[in-house]
């Protein structure tokens, strides 16, 4: 068995990039140096404690899905604001935030809600997860119309992180939606995604779960999920085509 590798000192080999803006961007909020606060790794291996919460939280003033209240770590919220101002100055405005900071206790209640939901019947997600043959043999043929607790949990794990294992508890990441795309792969066909792919790193954000890196991040491709790491690290990660795990020398494989 391979020994777990210690996180390495991040390297800085990227060329000096020039950032040109159309709006009045406050550069200071994008620069964090390599502050560990913004390089915090939270995934299925590096699990956050139930008492972890961001040092300071701010309520977003930008567009949110259905006008709901979304909170983020304060500097992350400021950097997001700067990024969205620039995006709008570039003529892209169809984008809203649907999720930011989620507390541990919220994740616990969400998890319980999903477990109860899946155990109360056989959902489309259950069919997708187990396949029709499994459902027929183990449930419908036996006259059962609801999943067992064990199977319900397996289905929930396929679409929702266990409490402590969601990056949203850090307050450093957001999920975006547009008027045409929710939290599905279709998000990659939006104008906003094209803009983010080219520009997010300039504002300190990275695409957290890229396509083809599932074995490294532990998550399937999520074109809508962006993570703030600060301008320096984001630029490095962008130019070197890395994930946060690889950047920190903490791959899960
Ligand atoms: Zn997310």
CSV table of C-alpha atoms and ligand atoms in Angstrom, one decimal:
chain,number,residue,atom,x,y,z
A,1,UNK,CA,0.0,0.0,0.0
A,2,UNK,CA,1.2,3.4,-0.9
A,3,UNK,CA,1.8,5.8,2.0
A,4,UNK,CA,-0.3,9.0,2.0
A,5,UNK,CA,1.8,11.8,0.6
A,6,UNK,CA,2.2,15.0,2.6
A,7,UNK,CA,1.0,18.2,1.0
A,8,UNK,CA,3.9,19.8,-0.9
A,9,UNK,CA,4.9,23.4,-0.9
A,10,UNK,CA,2.9,24.9,-3.9
A,11,UNK,CA,5.2,25.9,-6.8
A,12,UNK,CA,5.0,29.1,-8.8
A,13,UNK,CA,6.0,28.5,-12.3
A,14,UNK,CA,3.3,30.4,-14.1
A,15,UNK,CA,4.3,33.3,-16.3
A,16,UNK,CA,3.3,36.8,-15.1
A,17,UNK,CA,-0.2,37.3,-16.4
A,18,UNK,CA,-1.6,40.7,-17.4
A,19,UNK,CA,-5.1,41.4,-16.3
A,20,UNK,CA,-7.2,43.9,-18.3
A,21,UNK,CA,-10.6,44.8,-17.1
A,22,UNK,CA,-13.7,46.6,-18.5
A,23,UNK,CA,-15.0,47.5,-15.1
A,24,UNK,CA,-13.5,49.0,-11.9
A,25,UNK,CA,-12.2,45.9,-10.3
A,26,UNK,CA,-10.8,46.1,-6.8
A,27,UNK,CA,-7.6,44.0,-7.2
A,28,UNK,CA,-6.9,43.9,-3.5
A,29,UNK,CA,-9.7,41.5,-2.7
A,30,UNK,CA,-8.5,39.0,-5.3
A,31,UNK,CA,-5.0,38.7,-3.8
A,32,UNK,CA,-4.6,36.4,-0.8
A,33,UNK,CA,-1.0,35.4,-1.2
A,34,UNK,CA,-1.0,31.7,-0.4
A,35,UNK,CA,-3.1,32.1,2.8
A,36,UNK,CA,-4.1,28.7,4.0
A,37,UNK,CA,-7.6,29.9,4.8
A,38,UNK,CA,-8.2,30.0,1.0
A,39,UNK,CA,-6.3,26.8,0.2
A,40,UNK,CA,-8.4,24.7,2.7
A,41,UNK,CA,-9.0,21.3,1.3
A,42,UNK,CA,-12.4,19.7,2.1
A,43,UNK,CA,-13.4,16.5,0.3
A,44,UNK,CA,-14.3,12.9,1.0
A,45,UNK,CA,-10.9,12.2,2.5
A,46,UNK,CA,-10.2,15.5,4.2
A,47,UNK,CA,-13.3,15.8,6.2
A,48,UNK,CA,-14.4,19.0,8.1
A,49,UNK,CA,-15.4,18.8,11.7
A,50,UNK,CA,-19.0,19.5,12.8
A,51,UNK,CA,-17.7,22.7,14.5
A,52,UNK,CA,-15.9,24.1,11.4
A,53,UNK,CA,-17.3,27.4,10.2
A,54,UNK,CA,-15.8,30.3,8.2
A,55,UNK,CA,-14.2,33.1,10.3
A,56,UNK,CA,-16.6,35.6,8.7
A,57,UNK,CA,-19.6,35.4,6.5
A,58,UNK,CA,-21.3,37.9,4.3
A,59,UNK,CA,-24.7,37.8,2.6
A,60,UNK,CA,-24.5,38.0,-1.2
A,61,UNK,CA,-25.9,41.1,-2.9
A,62,UNK,CA,-25.7,39.7,-6.4
A,63,UNK,CA,-28.5,37.8,-8.2
A,64,UNK,CA,-29.4,34.6,-6.4
A,65,UNK,CA,-31.7,31.8,-7.6
A,66,UNK,CA,-35.3,32.8,-6.7
A,67,UNK,CA,-34.0,35.7,-4.7
A,68,UNK,CA,-33.0,33.5,-1.8
A,69,UNK,CA,-30.4,34.5,0.8
A,70,UNK,CA,-27.0,33.0,0.2
A,71,UNK,CA,-23.9,33.5,2.4
A,72,UNK,CA,-20.2,33.2,1.6
A,73,UNK,CA,-16.9,33.8,3.4
A,74,UNK,CA,-16.4,37.5,3.3
A,75,UNK,CA,-13.5,37.8,0.9
A,76,UNK,CA,-14.9,35.2,-1.4
A,77,UNK,CA,-18.2,37.2,-1.5
A,78,UNK,CA,-16.2,40.3,-2.4
A,79,UNK,CA,-14.2,38.5,-5.1
A,80,UNK,CA,-17.4,37.0,-6.5
A,81,UNK,CA,-18.9,40.5,-6.7
A,82,UNK,CA,-15.9,41.8,-8.6
A,83,UNK,CA,-16.1,38.9,-11.0
A,84,UNK,CA,-19.8,39.3,-11.7
A,85,UNK,CA,-19.4,43.1,-12.3
A,86,UNK,CA,-16.7,42.3,-14.9
A,87,UNK,CA,-18.8,39.6,-16.5
A,88,UNK,CA,-21.7,42.0,-16.8
A,89,UNK,CA,-19.4,44.6,-18.3
A,90,UNK,CA,-18.5,42.0,-20.9
A,91,UNK,CA,-22.2,41.6,-21.8
A,92,UNK,CA,-22.9,38.3,-19.9
A,93,UNK,CA,-25.6,38.7,-17.4
A,94,UNK,CA,-27.6,35.4,-17.4
A,95,UNK,CA,-26.2,33.9,-14.2
A,96,UNK,CA,-27.3,33.5,-10.6
A,97,UNK,CA,-25.9,31.9,-7.4
A,98,UNK,CA,-28.0,29.0,-6.1
A,99,UNK,CA,-25.8,27.8,-3.3
A,100,UNK,CA,-22.9,29.1,-1.2
A,101,UNK,CA,-22.1,28.4,2.5
A,102,UNK,CA,-23.9,25.5,4.0
A,103,UNK,CA,-23.5,24.8,7.7
A,104,UNK,CA,-22.8,21.4,9.1
A,105,UNK,CA,-26.2,21.3,10.8
A,106,UNK,CA,-27.9,22.3,7.6
A,107,UNK,CA,-26.2,19.4,5.8
A,108,UNK,CA,-27.4,17.1,8.6
A,109,UNK,CA,-31.0,18.1,8.1
A,110,UNK,CA,-30.7,18.0,4.3
A,111,UNK,CA,-29.2,14.5,4.6
A,112,UNK,CA,-32.0,13.3,6.8
A,113,UNK,CA,-34.6,14.8,4.5
A,114,UNK,CA,-33.1,12.9,1.5
A,115,UNK,CA,-32.8,9.7,3.5
A,116,UNK,CA,-36.5,9.9,4.4
A,117,UNK,CA,-37.5,10.8,0.9
A,118,UNK,CA,-35.6,7.9,-0.7
A,119,UNK,CA,-36.9,5.4,1.9
A,120,UNK,CA,-40.5,6.4,1.3
A,121,UNK,CA,-40.7,5.0,-2.2
A,122,UNK,CA,-38.6,4.1,-5.3
A,123,UNK,CA,-37.5,7.3,-7.0
A,124,UNK,CA,-36.1,8.0,-10.4
A,125,UNK,CA,-32.7,8.4,-8.7
A,126,UNK,CA,-33.1,4.9,-7.3
A,127,UNK,CA,-33.7,3.5,-10.7
A,128,UNK,CA,-30.8,5.4,-12.1
A,129,UNK,CA,-28.5,4.2,-9.3
A,130,UNK,CA,-29.4,0.5,-9.1
A,131,UNK,CA,-30.8,-0.2,-12.6
A,132,UNK,CA,-34.3,-1.5,-13.4
A,133,UNK,CA,-33.3,-5.2,-13.0
A,134,UNK,CA,-32.2,-4.7,-9.4
A,135,UNK,CA,-35.3,-2.8,-8.5
A,136,UNK,CA,-37.5,-5.5,-10.1
A,137,UNK,CA,-35.8,-8.4,-8.4
A,138,UNK,CA,-35.4,-6.9,-4.9
A,139,UNK,CA,-38.6,-4.8,-4.7
A,140,UNK,CA,-41.4,-5.0,-7.3
A,141,UNK,CA,-41.3,-8.8,-7.6
A,142,UNK,CA,-41.6,-9.0,-3.8
A,143,UNK,CA,-44.5,-6.5,-3.6
A,144,UNK,CA,-42.3,-3.9,-1.9
A,145,UNK,CA,-42.9,-0.3,-2.9
A,146,UNK,CA,-40.2,1.5,-0.8
A,147,UNK,CA,-36.4,1.2,-0.5
A,148,UNK,CA,-34.6,-0.3,2.5
A,149,UNK,CA,-32.7,2.1,4.7
A,150,UNK,CA,-29.4,0.8,3.4
A,151,UNK,CA,-30.4,1.2,-0.3
A,152,UNK,CA,-31.9,4.6,0.4
A,153,UNK,CA,-28.6,5.7,1.8
A,154,UNK,CA,-26.7,4.4,-1.3
A,155,UNK,CA,-29.0,6.5,-3.5
A,156,UNK,CA,-28.6,9.6,-1.4
A,157,UNK,CA,-24.8,9.2,-1.5
A,158,UNK,CA,-24.9,9.3,-5.3
A,159,UNK,CA,-26.2,12.9,-5.3
A,160,UNK,CA,-25.5,14.4,-1.9
A,161,UNK,CA,-22.4,14.6,0.2
A,162,UNK,CA,-22.4,13.3,3.7
A,163,UNK,CA,-22.2,16.0,6.4
A,164,UNK,CA,-18.5,17.2,6.8
A,165,UNK,CA,-17.6,16.1,3.3
A,166,UNK,CA,-19.1,19.0,1.4
A,167,UNK,CA,-16.9,21.9,0.3
A,168,UNK,CA,-19.8,24.2,0.8
A,169,UNK,CA,-19.2,24.1,4.5
A,170,UNK,CA,-16.0,26.1,3.9
A,171,UNK,CA,-18.0,29.1,2.6
A,172,UNK,CA,-15.4,29.4,-0.2
A,173,UNK,CA,-17.5,27.9,-3.1
A,174,UNK,CA,-20.6,28.6,-5.1
A,175,UNK,CA,-23.0,26.8,-7.4
A,176,UNK,CA,-24.3,28.8,-10.4
A,177,UNK,CA,-27.4,28.4,-12.5
A,178,UNK,CA,-28.6,30.3,-15.5
A,179,UNK,CA,-32.2,30.8,-16.8
A,180,UNK,CA,-31.7,27.7,-19.1
A,181,UNK,CA,-29.4,25.4,-17.1
A,182,UNK,CA,-29.6,24.2,-13.5
A,183,UNK,CA,-27.1,21.9,-11.8
A,184,UNK,CA,-26.6,19.6,-14.8
A,185,UNK,CA,-23.9,19.2,-17.4
A,186,UNK,CA,-26.0,21.5,-19.7
A,187,UNK,CA,-24.4,24.3,-17.7
A,188,UNK,CA,-21.3,23.9,-19.9
A,189,UNK,CA,-23.3,25.1,-23.0
A,190,UNK,CA,-24.1,28.5,-21.5
A,191,UNK,CA,-22.5,31.8,-22.3
A,192,UNK,CA,-21.7,32.2,-18.6
A,193,UNK,CA,-19.7,29.0,-18.5
A,194,UNK,CA,-17.7,30.1,-21.6
A,195,UNK,CA,-16.9,33.3,-19.8
A,196,UNK,CA,-16.0,31.7,-16.5
A,197,UNK,CA,-13.7,29.2,-18.3
A,198,UNK,CA,-11.6,32.0,-19.7
A,199,UNK,CA,-11.8,34.5,-16.8
A,200,UNK,CA,-12.7,33.0,-13.4
A,201,UNK,CA,-9.0,32.4,-12.4
A,202,UNK,CA,-8.3,36.1,-12.8
A,203,UNK,CA,-10.7,36.7,-9.9
A,204,UNK,CA,-9.3,33.9,-7.8
A,205,UNK,CA,-11.8,31.2,-8.7
A,206,UNK,CA,-11.2,27.7,-10.1
A,207,UNK,CA,-13.5,25.1,-11.7
A,208,UNK,CA,-13.4,22.7,-8.7
A,209,UNK,CA,-14.5,19.4,-10.3
A,210,UNK,CA,-13.2,19.3,-13.9
A,211,UNK,CA,-14.1,16.7,-16.5
A,212,UNK,CA,-11.9,13.6,-16.4
A,213,UNK,CA,-10.5,14.3,-12.9
A,214,UNK,CA,-13.1,12.3,-11.0
A,215,UNK,CA,-10.4,9.9,-9.7
A,216,UNK,CA,-8.5,12.9,-8.2
A,217,UNK,CA,-11.3,15.0,-6.7
A,218,UNK,CA,-13.7,12.2,-5.8
A,219,UNK,CA,-16.5,14.0,-7.6
A,220,UNK,CA,-18.0,13.8,-11.0
A,221,UNK,CA,-17.7,16.7,-13.4
A,222,UNK,CA,-19.6,19.8,-12.1
A,223,UNK,CA,-19.3,22.7,-14.5
A,224,UNK,CA,-21.4,24.9,-12.2
A,225,UNK,CA,-19.3,24.6,-9.0
A,226,UNK,CA,-16.5,27.2,-8.5
A,227,UNK,CA,-14.1,27.6,-5.6
A,228,UNK,CA,-12.2,30.7,-4.4
A,229,UNK,CA,-8.5,30.0,-3.7
A,230,UNK,CA,-7.1,33.6,-4.3
A,231,UNK,CA,-5.7,35.0,-7.5
A,232,UNK,CA,-2.1,33.6,-7.1
A,233,UNK,CA,-3.2,30.0,-6.6
A,234,UNK,CA,-6.0,30.2,-9.1
A,235,UNK,CA,-3.7,31.5,-11.9
A,236,UNK,CA,-1.2,28.7,-11.1
A,237,UNK,CA,-3.9,26.0,-11.1
A,238,UNK,CA,-5.4,27.4,-14.3
A,239,UNK,CA,-2.1,27.5,-16.3
A,240,UNK,CA,-0.9,24.2,-15.1
A,241,UNK,CA,-4.3,22.5,-15.6
A,242,UNK,CA,-4.5,21.1,-12.1
A,243,UNK,CA,-7.1,20.3,-9.5
A,244,UNK,CA,-6.8,21.7,-6.0
A,245,UNK,CA,-5.8,18.2,-4.8
A,246,UNK,CA,-3.0,18.1,-7.3
A,247,UNK,CA,-1.9,21.6,-6.5
A,248,UNK,CA,-1.7,20.7,-2.8
A,249,UNK,CA,0.0,17.3,-3.5
A,250,UNK,CA,-3.0,15.6,-1.9
A,251,UNK,CA,-4.5,13.4,-4.7
A,252,UNK,CA,-6.9,10.8,-3.6
A,253,UNK,CA,-5.5,8.2,-5.9
B,1,LIG,ZN1,-21.4,22.8,-5.2
